Amino acid sequence: MTAIRFQVLGPLRAWRGDAEIELGTARQRRVLAVLLLGAGRTVTVSELVDTVWGESAPASVINVIQTYVGRLRRATGDPSWLRTTSTGYQVDPDRCDLDLLDFRDLAERGQPVEALARWTGPLLADLGPEVRGSAQALGVARERLRVLDEAAELALLHDRAAQVLPHLRATAAEEQLNEGVHAHLMLALAATGAQAEALAVYADITGRLDDQLGIDPSPRLREAHVRVLRQAAQPPPEQPKDFWRGRRPPPVDLVGREHDLDSLARLLADHRIVTLVGPGGAGKSALAFALARRSRRVAVLELGPLPATADLEILTGILDVDDLDDDELLVLLDNVEHLTRTAGQLVERLLGAYPGLTVLATSRQPLGVSGEVLWDVAPLAVRPAVELFVRRARQHSPALAPDLVLAAELCTRLDGIPLAVELAAARLRTMSVRDLLDRLHDQLGLLGGERLTLPHQQSIVSSVEWSIALLDEHERLLLTRLSVFAGSFDLRAAEAVGGGARVAELLGHLIDRSLVQAQRGEEYSYRILVPIRDACRALAGRDELNSARDALLLHLRSLAGDSTGTELADRLHTRFADLMAALDWGLRPDGPALREGVELLTLARPLWDRDIGQIDAVRRWTGQALARQAELEPELRGRLLQWAGRLAYMADRLPEARDRLTRALDFLTDPAARADVLLGLAAVSDVLLDDDAADLARAAVEAARRTGDDARIVDACAGAAVILAWRGHIDEADRSVRSAYEAAEDSGLPSDRCRWVHALVALRAGRLAEAGQTADLVLERGGAPNTVIQAQICKAWTRVLTGLVDEALEILDEAAELSARTGWTTLVPEILETRAHAHRRAGRHEEARAALVECLRAGLPLNDLGTLFRAVHLAALMATENHDRAAETLQAMAVTCRARIRYEPWPLRAEDVSGWEARPAVAVPPDAAPRADLVGKAARSVLHHFS
């Protein structure tokens, strides 16, 4: 199974792993639906336009489709599932899971009932008629009817009408004039003893046929009617008497298990021994008893209270095997995990002696008998877990109305384990959800209490203790060491942290005992549910946990050293929770693993660049490391200072950034690291609008060339091109872009960074078509959020400068949304600056003025001097065009700034600022004052006049 899953057989939904993906606007969802309905073939652009827009398609519809496709690729986190072809787009079935394809595969393999189980509601139930009424959607509906017809025929032939009855009811409700579906529904109802309802179905459809179509029922429908009448006239077969031996707990309202119950009922109809396996507290017993209540004849044997020494004779005596009647009897063996071998012997004896008998067992591990079918009872998803929490909370106190957002956070923290959720709900009598959440990490005893149940089901800790007691010494040690993982882990990580030669074997034992969950797919991963993990940590010795934490830090350090760039960011992103835990551990005050912690922190730069939302934690770790920098060897100290300088730059603490980077050069001897620092200093100088920015950029390129590292040359040339372009050195910037492309091509590196810089340089050179096409390439392929946003800004500029203002504003809205969602707020001033230019070009002066004011307010706290410099010139131009009384003052300020700063006020042209130099000088900071003071004063003056 791949990481990305799509659902169209019901409401349109998508998931990456267990997390649901937000699919965007209604029209974007319709585009996705058309693509998914055509999975495996090319869906042409014209097909998308005809289906989604019809006659109302805008002139820019192709660009809109490209935008939607780019958003969908970014939302899923993996663009490979959707390929671009020469005429359109193609969903790759090998790169995603799609329920429609599963449905077709099962139908082709002769499993129609299983195929129908993939439907969760009407096709694309949440979308409008544009897609649901399309030829593709109608074709899928016909496929469903064909499979349903086949499933109903088989079910009626083999006396299993109950299996298809829910599907027939649902389809009949949608297809109210379909006589074939109603004929099968009537026969299935009659086969399950509901002859009266079957006759009512006939009366309803014949009435609709007459009222709406004016026709009589078909021969097929009449034949079904006759068969139902004949069956109704026959005396019912004699039914075996109801029978229940053993404990029969009162019914409970199971939440989120409806699909499990239906699927398990079908399993029990086809197999004689089914075992429900899962971790303690997952709800195996509740599910088993709910399933047993569907049977007429049940014998229950509870093994939980029995000692582990109980033998076969004891079990057969309690069950009173010799007195059993095998006529449709279901034997329920509950809580088997400590007696699996003996219980297995009992099952083999029962199945051999009684051909009509079926066994249902609950256990934390399989019984290991021949023919055993396993059903994993997984924890609840967030939504049903919250529903369970609210229901149980109101049982304890009917007036309670828990905050649903906090309840969802709590249920996620408890990993959806029903026992943990119910115990937490009981605590609401004494504390709030927030108080409970704040205390769970170190007070697991809160999830316990007096319950009329087995001792090991009294609390989460007792449940885990019960499971651990069944392990041998080696299994217990591995479980303890694996409990340091905060998220999922793979086999390599388990071996690195677990130590020893038998990790793979022992991990299999822990999975069989439901203490570790296996997430199966192309690549297997594993995880320990949070309550089980926390209980393991609480029961473990400190020394063993600390040793495992050291091993995890070393493993992640090794992992980070094996790759770079996007590959490294992807690797670490999937292990983010463990990465944070490892850095907390390695960089703690007085911790002995400072060196490894600093190495991991600095090597993870590609991840920090992409996941800027974690910047507060990164700053904290960096501060802790800087406090102990004197303990590091010079080269690593230089790398730490280099990273701290970059971090200060990202936080717009520019003087600090310059100081850190300059000091880093005192410690670094590695040519590659020195080249990186020079490029960083050039970037700082660029933002500060210093005169040496272009010279530093050129020096960085030369230093990078000396390393012979193509990736570093790409970065240096691309960075230099940006700096040179904004200072008007267009020819030199073009050469730098070409050098970046050549280095990327020589080494087979991706050209994503080159492309957005190429787009910017082409834009500054006035080559608008080239700039727009290159920006589109960036957006098509996706990338880091800042790269995508910069490409969106560049594309919007091409639209502004060609008069397509409304299209530009739509692109800028998307950029602003992505900026807010990903935390890249440093680009907001540029977005607002471009928006102000767009409104000005459209003659919307008030909107332009408002956007410019927002730009200045956003840019001043960020010290975004380049944007502020350009905004001051735009303000002077707008004031001049509108005959504003502040025009001369603003012109003078712009002239003064330009006299001190060698920077271009693009996109203003010479004719736009003609005559401004004649304005009298205004009071400005002295020549020795930083340029930031000059630009800041000018920007604040604009705000004063414009606000």
CSV table of C-alpha atoms in Angstrom, one decimal, residues 393-709:
chain,number,residue,atom,x,y,z
A,393,ALA,CA,-18.2,11.7,29.5
A,394,ARG,CA,-22.0,12.4,29.4
A,395,GLN,CA,-22.7,9.0,31.0
A,396,HIS,CA,-20.6,10.1,34.0
A,397,SER,CA,-22.0,13.6,34.0
A,398,PRO,CA,-24.9,14.3,31.6
A,399,ALA,CA,-24.4,18.1,31.7
A,400,LEU,CA,-20.8,17.9,30.4
A,401,ALA,CA,-20.1,19.4,27.0
A,402,PRO,CA,-16.4,18.9,26.4
A,403,ASP,CA,-14.5,21.2,24.0
A,404,LEU,CA,-14.3,19.1,20.8
A,405,VAL,CA,-11.0,20.5,19.7
A,406,LEU,CA,-9.4,19.6,23.0
A,407,ALA,CA,-11.2,16.3,23.0
A,408,ALA,CA,-9.6,15.6,19.6
A,409,GLU,CA,-6.2,16.5,20.9
A,410,LEU,CA,-6.7,14.2,23.9
A,411,CYS,CA,-7.9,11.3,21.8
A,412,THR,CA,-4.9,11.8,19.4
A,413,ARG,CA,-2.6,11.8,22.5
A,414,LEU,CA,-4.2,8.5,23.6
A,415,ASP,CA,-3.8,7.1,20.0
A,416,GLY,CA,-7.5,6.3,19.9
A,417,ILE,CA,-7.3,3.3,22.3
A,418,PRO,CA,-10.9,2.8,23.5
A,419,LEU,CA,-9.9,1.8,27.1
A,420,ALA,CA,-7.7,4.9,27.4
A,421,VAL,CA,-10.5,7.1,26.0
A,422,GLU,CA,-13.1,5.7,28.4
A,423,LEU,CA,-10.8,6.1,31.4
A,424,ALA,CA,-10.0,9.7,30.4
A,425,ALA,CA,-13.7,10.4,30.0
A,426,ALA,CA,-14.3,9.2,33.6
A,427,ARG,CA,-11.8,11.7,34.8
A,428,LEU,CA,-13.9,14.6,33.6
A,429,ARG,CA,-15.9,14.3,36.9
A,430,THR,CA,-12.8,15.8,38.7
A,431,MET,CA,-10.8,17.8,36.1
A,432,SER,CA,-11.1,19.6,32.8
A,433,VAL,CA,-9.9,18.2,29.5
A,434,ARG,CA,-7.1,20.8,29.4
A,435,ASP,CA,-6.0,19.8,32.9
A,436,LEU,CA,-6.0,16.2,32.0
A,437,LEU,CA,-4.0,16.8,28.8
A,438,ASP,CA,-1.4,18.8,30.7
A,439,ARG,CA,-0.8,15.9,33.1
A,440,LEU,CA,-1.0,12.8,31.0
A,441,HIS,CA,2.7,12.8,30.0
A,442,ASP,CA,3.9,12.0,33.5
A,443,GLN,CA,0.8,10.9,35.4
A,444,LEU,CA,-0.5,7.8,33.6
A,445,GLY,CA,-2.1,6.8,36.8
A,446,LEU,CA,-4.9,9.2,35.9
A,447,LEU,CA,-6.0,6.6,33.3
A,448,GLY,CA,-7.3,4.2,35.9
A,449,GLY,CA,-9.9,3.7,38.6
A,450,GLU,CA,-12.2,1.2,40.2
A,451,ARG,CA,-13.9,-0.9,37.5
A,452,LEU,CA,-15.9,-4.1,37.6
A,453,THR,CA,-13.5,-5.9,35.4
A,454,LEU,CA,-10.3,-8.0,35.4
A,455,PRO,CA,-7.3,-6.5,37.3
A,456,HIS,CA,-5.3,-6.0,34.1
A,457,GLN,CA,-8.1,-4.0,32.6
A,458,GLN,CA,-8.3,-1.5,35.5
A,459,SER,CA,-5.9,1.0,34.0
A,460,ILE,CA,-3.5,1.5,31.0
A,461,VAL,CA,-0.5,0.8,33.2
A,462,SER,CA,-2.0,-2.5,34.5
A,463,SER,CA,-2.9,-3.5,30.9
A,464,VAL,CA,0.7,-2.9,29.7
A,465,GLU,CA,2.1,-4.6,32.8
A,466,TRP,CA,0.0,-7.7,32.0
A,467,SER,CA,1.3,-7.8,28.4
A,468,ILE,CA,4.9,-7.2,29.6
A,469,ALA,CA,4.7,-10.0,32.1
A,470,LEU,CA,4.1,-12.5,29.2
A,471,LEU,CA,7.4,-11.5,27.6
A,472,ASP,CA,10.8,-13.1,28.1
A,473,GLU,CA,13.8,-11.0,29.3
A,474,HIS,CA,15.1,-10.2,25.8
A,475,GLU,CA,11.7,-9.2,24.5
A,476,ARG,CA,11.2,-6.9,27.6
A,477,LEU,CA,14.5,-5.3,27.0
A,478,LEU,CA,13.8,-4.6,23.3
A,479,LEU,CA,10.4,-3.2,24.1
A,480,THR,CA,12.0,-0.8,26.7
A,481,ARG,CA,14.5,0.4,24.2
A,482,LEU,CA,12.0,0.8,21.4
A,483,SER,CA,9.8,2.9,23.7
A,484,VAL,CA,12.2,5.9,23.2
A,485,PHE,CA,10.8,6.3,19.7
A,486,ALA,CA,8.3,9.2,19.6
A,487,GLY,CA,7.0,8.2,16.2
A,488,SER,CA,7.2,5.4,13.6
A,489,PHE,CA,10.5,3.6,12.9
A,490,ASP,CA,11.8,1.2,10.4
A,491,LEU,CA,13.7,-2.0,10.9
A,492,ARG,CA,17.1,-0.3,10.5
A,493,ALA,CA,16.2,2.1,13.2
A,494,ALA,CA,14.9,-0.7,15.5
A,495,GLU,CA,18.2,-2.5,15.0
A,496,ALA,CA,20.3,0.6,15.8
A,497,VAL,CA,18.4,1.5,18.9
A,498,GLY,CA,17.5,-2.1,20.1
A,499,GLY,CA,21.1,-3.4,19.8
A,500,GLY,CA,21.9,-7.1,19.7
A,501,ALA,CA,21.7,-9.6,16.9
A,502,ARG,CA,18.1,-10.8,17.3
A,503,VAL,CA,16.2,-7.6,16.9
A,504,ALA,CA,14.3,-8.6,13.8
A,505,GLU,CA,13.2,-11.9,15.4
A,506,LEU,CA,12.2,-10.3,18.7
A,507,LEU,CA,10.4,-7.4,17.0
A,508,GLY,CA,8.2,-10.1,15.3
A,509,HIS,CA,7.4,-11.4,18.7
A,510,LEU,CA,6.4,-8.0,20.0
A,511,ILE,CA,4.2,-7.5,16.9
A,512,ASP,CA,2.5,-10.9,17.5
A,513,ARG,CA,1.8,-9.8,21.1
A,514,SER,CA,0.2,-6.5,19.8
A,515,LEU,CA,2.7,-4.4,21.7
A,516,VAL,CA,4.2,-3.0,18.5
A,517,GLN,CA,2.0,-2.1,15.5
A,518,ALA,CA,3.3,-3.0,12.0
A,519,GLN,CA,2.3,-0.6,9.2
A,520,ARG,CA,2.6,-2.7,6.1
A,521,GLY,CA,3.2,-1.5,2.7
A,522,GLU,CA,6.0,-1.3,0.1
A,523,GLU,CA,8.3,-0.4,3.0
A,524,TYR,CA,7.3,-1.6,6.5
A,525,SER,CA,7.3,0.7,9.4
A,526,TYR,CA,6.5,0.1,13.1
A,527,ARG,CA,5.2,2.1,16.0
A,528,ILE,CA,4.2,1.7,19.7
A,529,LEU,CA,0.9,3.3,20.6
A,530,VAL,CA,1.4,6.3,22.7
A,531,PRO,CA,-0.3,5.0,26.0
A,532,ILE,CA,1.6,1.7,25.7
A,533,ARG,CA,4.9,3.6,25.0
A,534,ASP,CA,4.4,6.0,28.0
A,535,ALA,CA,3.6,3.0,30.3
A,536,CYS,CA,6.7,1.2,29.1
A,537,ARG,CA,8.8,4.2,29.9
A,538,ALA,CA,7.2,4.6,33.3
A,539,LEU,CA,8.0,0.9,34.1
A,540,ALA,CA,11.5,1.0,32.7
A,541,GLY,CA,14.8,1.7,34.4
A,542,ARG,CA,16.4,5.1,33.8
A,543,ASP,CA,19.8,3.7,32.7
A,544,GLU,CA,18.4,1.5,29.9
A,545,LEU,CA,16.2,4.4,28.6
A,546,ASN,CA,19.1,6.8,28.6
A,547,SER,CA,21.3,4.3,26.7
A,548,ALA,CA,18.5,3.9,24.1
A,549,ARG,CA,18.2,7.7,23.8
A,550,ASP,CA,21.9,7.9,23.1
A,551,ALA,CA,21.6,5.2,20.5
A,552,LEU,CA,18.7,7.0,18.8
A,553,LEU,CA,20.7,10.2,18.6
A,554,LEU,CA,23.6,8.4,17.0
A,555,HIS,CA,21.3,6.6,14.5
A,556,LEU,CA,19.7,9.9,13.4
A,557,ARG,CA,23.1,11.5,13.2
A,558,SER,CA,24.3,8.7,10.9
A,559,LEU,CA,21.1,8.9,8.9
A,560,ALA,CA,21.6,12.7,8.4
A,561,GLY,CA,25.1,12.1,7.2
A,562,ASP,CA,24.0,9.7,4.5
A,563,SER,CA,22.1,12.1,2.3
A,564,THR,CA,21.6,15.8,1.5
A,565,GLY,CA,19.1,18.3,0.2
A,566,THR,CA,15.5,17.2,-0.5
A,567,GLU,CA,16.3,13.5,0.2
A,568,LEU,CA,17.6,14.4,3.6
A,569,ALA,CA,14.6,16.7,4.4
A,570,ASP,CA,12.2,13.9,3.3
A,571,ARG,CA,14.0,11.3,5.5
A,572,LEU,CA,14.1,13.5,8.6
A,573,HIS,CA,10.5,14.8,8.1
A,574,THR,CA,9.2,11.2,8.4
A,575,ARG,CA,11.1,10.9,11.7
A,576,PHE,CA,10.3,14.4,12.9
A,577,ALA,CA,9.0,13.5,16.4
A,578,ASP,CA,12.1,11.3,17.0
A,579,LEU,CA,14.4,14.1,15.6
A,580,MET,CA,12.9,16.6,18.1
A,581,ALA,CA,13.3,14.1,21.0
A,582,ALA,CA,16.9,13.3,20.0
A,583,LEU,CA,17.9,17.0,19.8
A,584,ASP,CA,16.2,17.7,23.2
A,585,TRP,CA,18.3,14.9,24.6
A,586,GLY,CA,21.6,15.7,22.9
A,587,LEU,CA,21.6,19.4,23.5
A,588,ARG,CA,20.3,19.4,27.1
A,589,PRO,CA,22.5,21.4,29.5
A,590,ASP,CA,25.5,19.4,30.8
A,591,GLY,CA,24.5,16.4,28.5
A,592,PRO,CA,27.5,14.3,27.3
A,593,ALA,CA,26.4,14.1,23.7
A,594,LEU,CA,26.9,17.8,22.7
A,595,ARG,CA,29.0,17.0,19.7
A,596,GLU,CA,26.5,14.5,18.2
A,597,GLY,CA,23.6,16.9,19.0
A,598,VAL,CA,25.3,19.9,17.2
A,599,GLU,CA,26.2,17.7,14.2
A,600,LEU,CA,22.6,16.5,13.9
A,601,LEU,CA,21.2,20.1,14.3
A,602,THR,CA,23.5,21.5,11.6
A,603,LEU,CA,23.2,18.6,9.2
A,604,ALA,CA,19.4,18.9,9.4
A,605,ARG,CA,19.4,22.3,7.7
A,606,PRO,CA,17.5,21.2,4.6
A,607,LEU,CA,14.6,20.2,6.9
A,608,TRP,CA,14.6,23.4,8.9
A,609,ASP,CA,14.6,25.4,5.6
A,610,ARG,CA,11.5,23.6,4.5
A,611,ASP,CA,9.6,23.2,7.8
A,612,ILE,CA,9.9,26.7,9.0
A,613,GLY,CA,7.0,26.2,11.4
A,614,GLN,CA,9.4,24.5,13.9
A,615,ILE,CA,11.7,27.5,14.0
A,616,ASP,CA,11.1,28.3,17.7
A,617,ALA,CA,12.4,24.8,18.7
A,618,VAL,CA,15.4,25.2,16.3
A,619,ARG,CA,16.3,28.5,17.9
A,620,ARG,CA,16.1,27.0,21.4
A,621,TRP,CA,18.4,24.1,20.4
A,622,THR,CA,20.8,26.6,18.7
A,623,GLY,CA,20.9,28.8,21.8
A,624,GLN,CA,21.6,25.8,24.1
A,625,ALA,CA,24.5,24.8,21.8
A,626,LEU,CA,25.9,28.3,21.5
A,627,ALA,CA,26.0,28.5,25.3
A,628,ARG,CA,28.5,25.6,25.2
A,629,GLN,CA,30.3,26.4,22.0
A,630,ALA,CA,33.7,26.6,23.7
A,631,GLU,CA,33.5,22.9,24.4
A,632,LEU,CA,33.5,22.1,20.6
A,633,GLU,CA,36.4,21.5,18.3
A,634,PRO,CA,37.1,24.5,16.0
A,635,GLU,CA,35.6,23.1,12.8
A,636,LEU,CA,32.3,22.1,14.4
A,637,ARG,CA,32.2,25.4,16.3
A,638,GLY,CA,32.5,27.2,13.0
A,639,ARG,CA,29.6,25.1,11.6
A,640,LEU,CA,27.5,26.0,14.6
A,641,LEU,CA,28.3,29.7,14.2
A,642,GLN,CA,27.5,29.4,10.5
A,643,TRP,CA,24.1,27.8,11.3
A,644,ALA,CA,23.4,30.4,14.0
A,645,GLY,CA,24.2,33.2,11.5
A,646,ARG,CA,21.7,31.7,9.0
A,647,LEU,CA,19.1,31.4,11.8
A,648,ALA,CA,19.6,35.0,12.7
A,649,TYR,CA,19.3,35.9,9.0
A,650,MET,CA,16.0,34.1,8.8
A,651,ALA,CA,14.8,35.9,11.9
A,652,ASP,CA,15.8,39.3,10.3
A,653,ARG,CA,18.4,39.9,13.0
A,654,LEU,CA,20.8,41.0,10.4
A,655,PRO,CA,23.6,42.6,12.4
A,656,GLU,CA,23.7,39.5,14.5
A,657,ALA,CA,23.7,37.3,11.4
A,658,ARG,CA,26.7,39.2,10.0
A,659,ASP,CA,28.6,38.9,13.3
A,660,ARG,CA,28.0,35.1,13.6
A,661,LEU,CA,29.0,34.5,10.0
A,662,THR,CA,32.1,36.6,10.2
A,663,ARG,CA,33.2,34.8,13.4
A,664,ALA,CA,32.5,31.4,11.7
A,665,LEU,CA,35.2,32.2,9.2
A,666,ASP,CA,37.7,32.4,12.1
A,667,PHE,CA,37.1,28.7,12.8
A,668,LEU,CA,36.3,27.1,9.5
A,669,THR,CA,39.1,25.6,7.3
A,670,ASP,CA,36.9,23.5,5.1
A,671,PRO,CA,36.7,25.3,1.6
A,672,ALA,CA,33.1,24.2,1.1
A,673,ALA,CA,32.0,25.6,4.4
A,674,ARG,CA,33.8,28.8,3.8
A,675,ALA,CA,32.2,29.2,0.4
A,676,ASP,CA,28.8,28.7,2.1
A,677,VAL,CA,29.6,31.4,4.7
A,678,LEU,CA,30.7,33.9,2.0
A,679,LEU,CA,27.3,33.3,0.2
A,680,GLY,CA,25.5,33.8,3.5
A,681,LEU,CA,27.4,37.1,4.1
A,682,ALA,CA,26.5,38.2,0.6
A,683,ALA,CA,22.8,37.5,1.3
A,684,VAL,CA,23.0,39.5,4.6
A,685,SER,CA,24.7,42.4,2.8
A,686,ASP,CA,22.0,42.2,0.1
A,687,VAL,CA,19.2,42.5,2.6
A,688,LEU,CA,21.0,45.4,4.3
A,689,LEU,CA,21.4,47.0,0.9
A,690,ASP,CA,25.1,47.4,1.5
A,691,ASP,CA,27.4,48.3,-1.4
A,692,ASP,CA,29.6,45.2,-1.0
A,693,ALA,CA,26.7,42.7,-1.7
A,694,ALA,CA,27.6,42.1,-5.3
A,695,ASP,CA,31.3,41.7,-4.5
A,696,LEU,CA,30.6,39.2,-1.8
A,697,ALA,CA,28.4,37.3,-4.2
A,698,ARG,CA,31.1,37.1,-6.8
A,699,ALA,CA,33.6,36.0,-4.1
A,700,ALA,CA,31.2,33.2,-3.0
A,701,VAL,CA,30.9,32.0,-6.6
A,702,GLU,CA,34.7,31.8,-6.9
A,703,ALA,CA,35.0,30.0,-3.6
A,704,ALA,CA,32.4,27.5,-4.6
A,705,ARG,CA,34.1,26.9,-8.0
A,706,ARG,CA,37.3,26.0,-6.1
A,707,THR,CA,35.5,23.3,-4.2
A,708,GLY,CA,34.6,21.5,-7.4
A,709,ASP,CA,31.2,20.6,-5.8
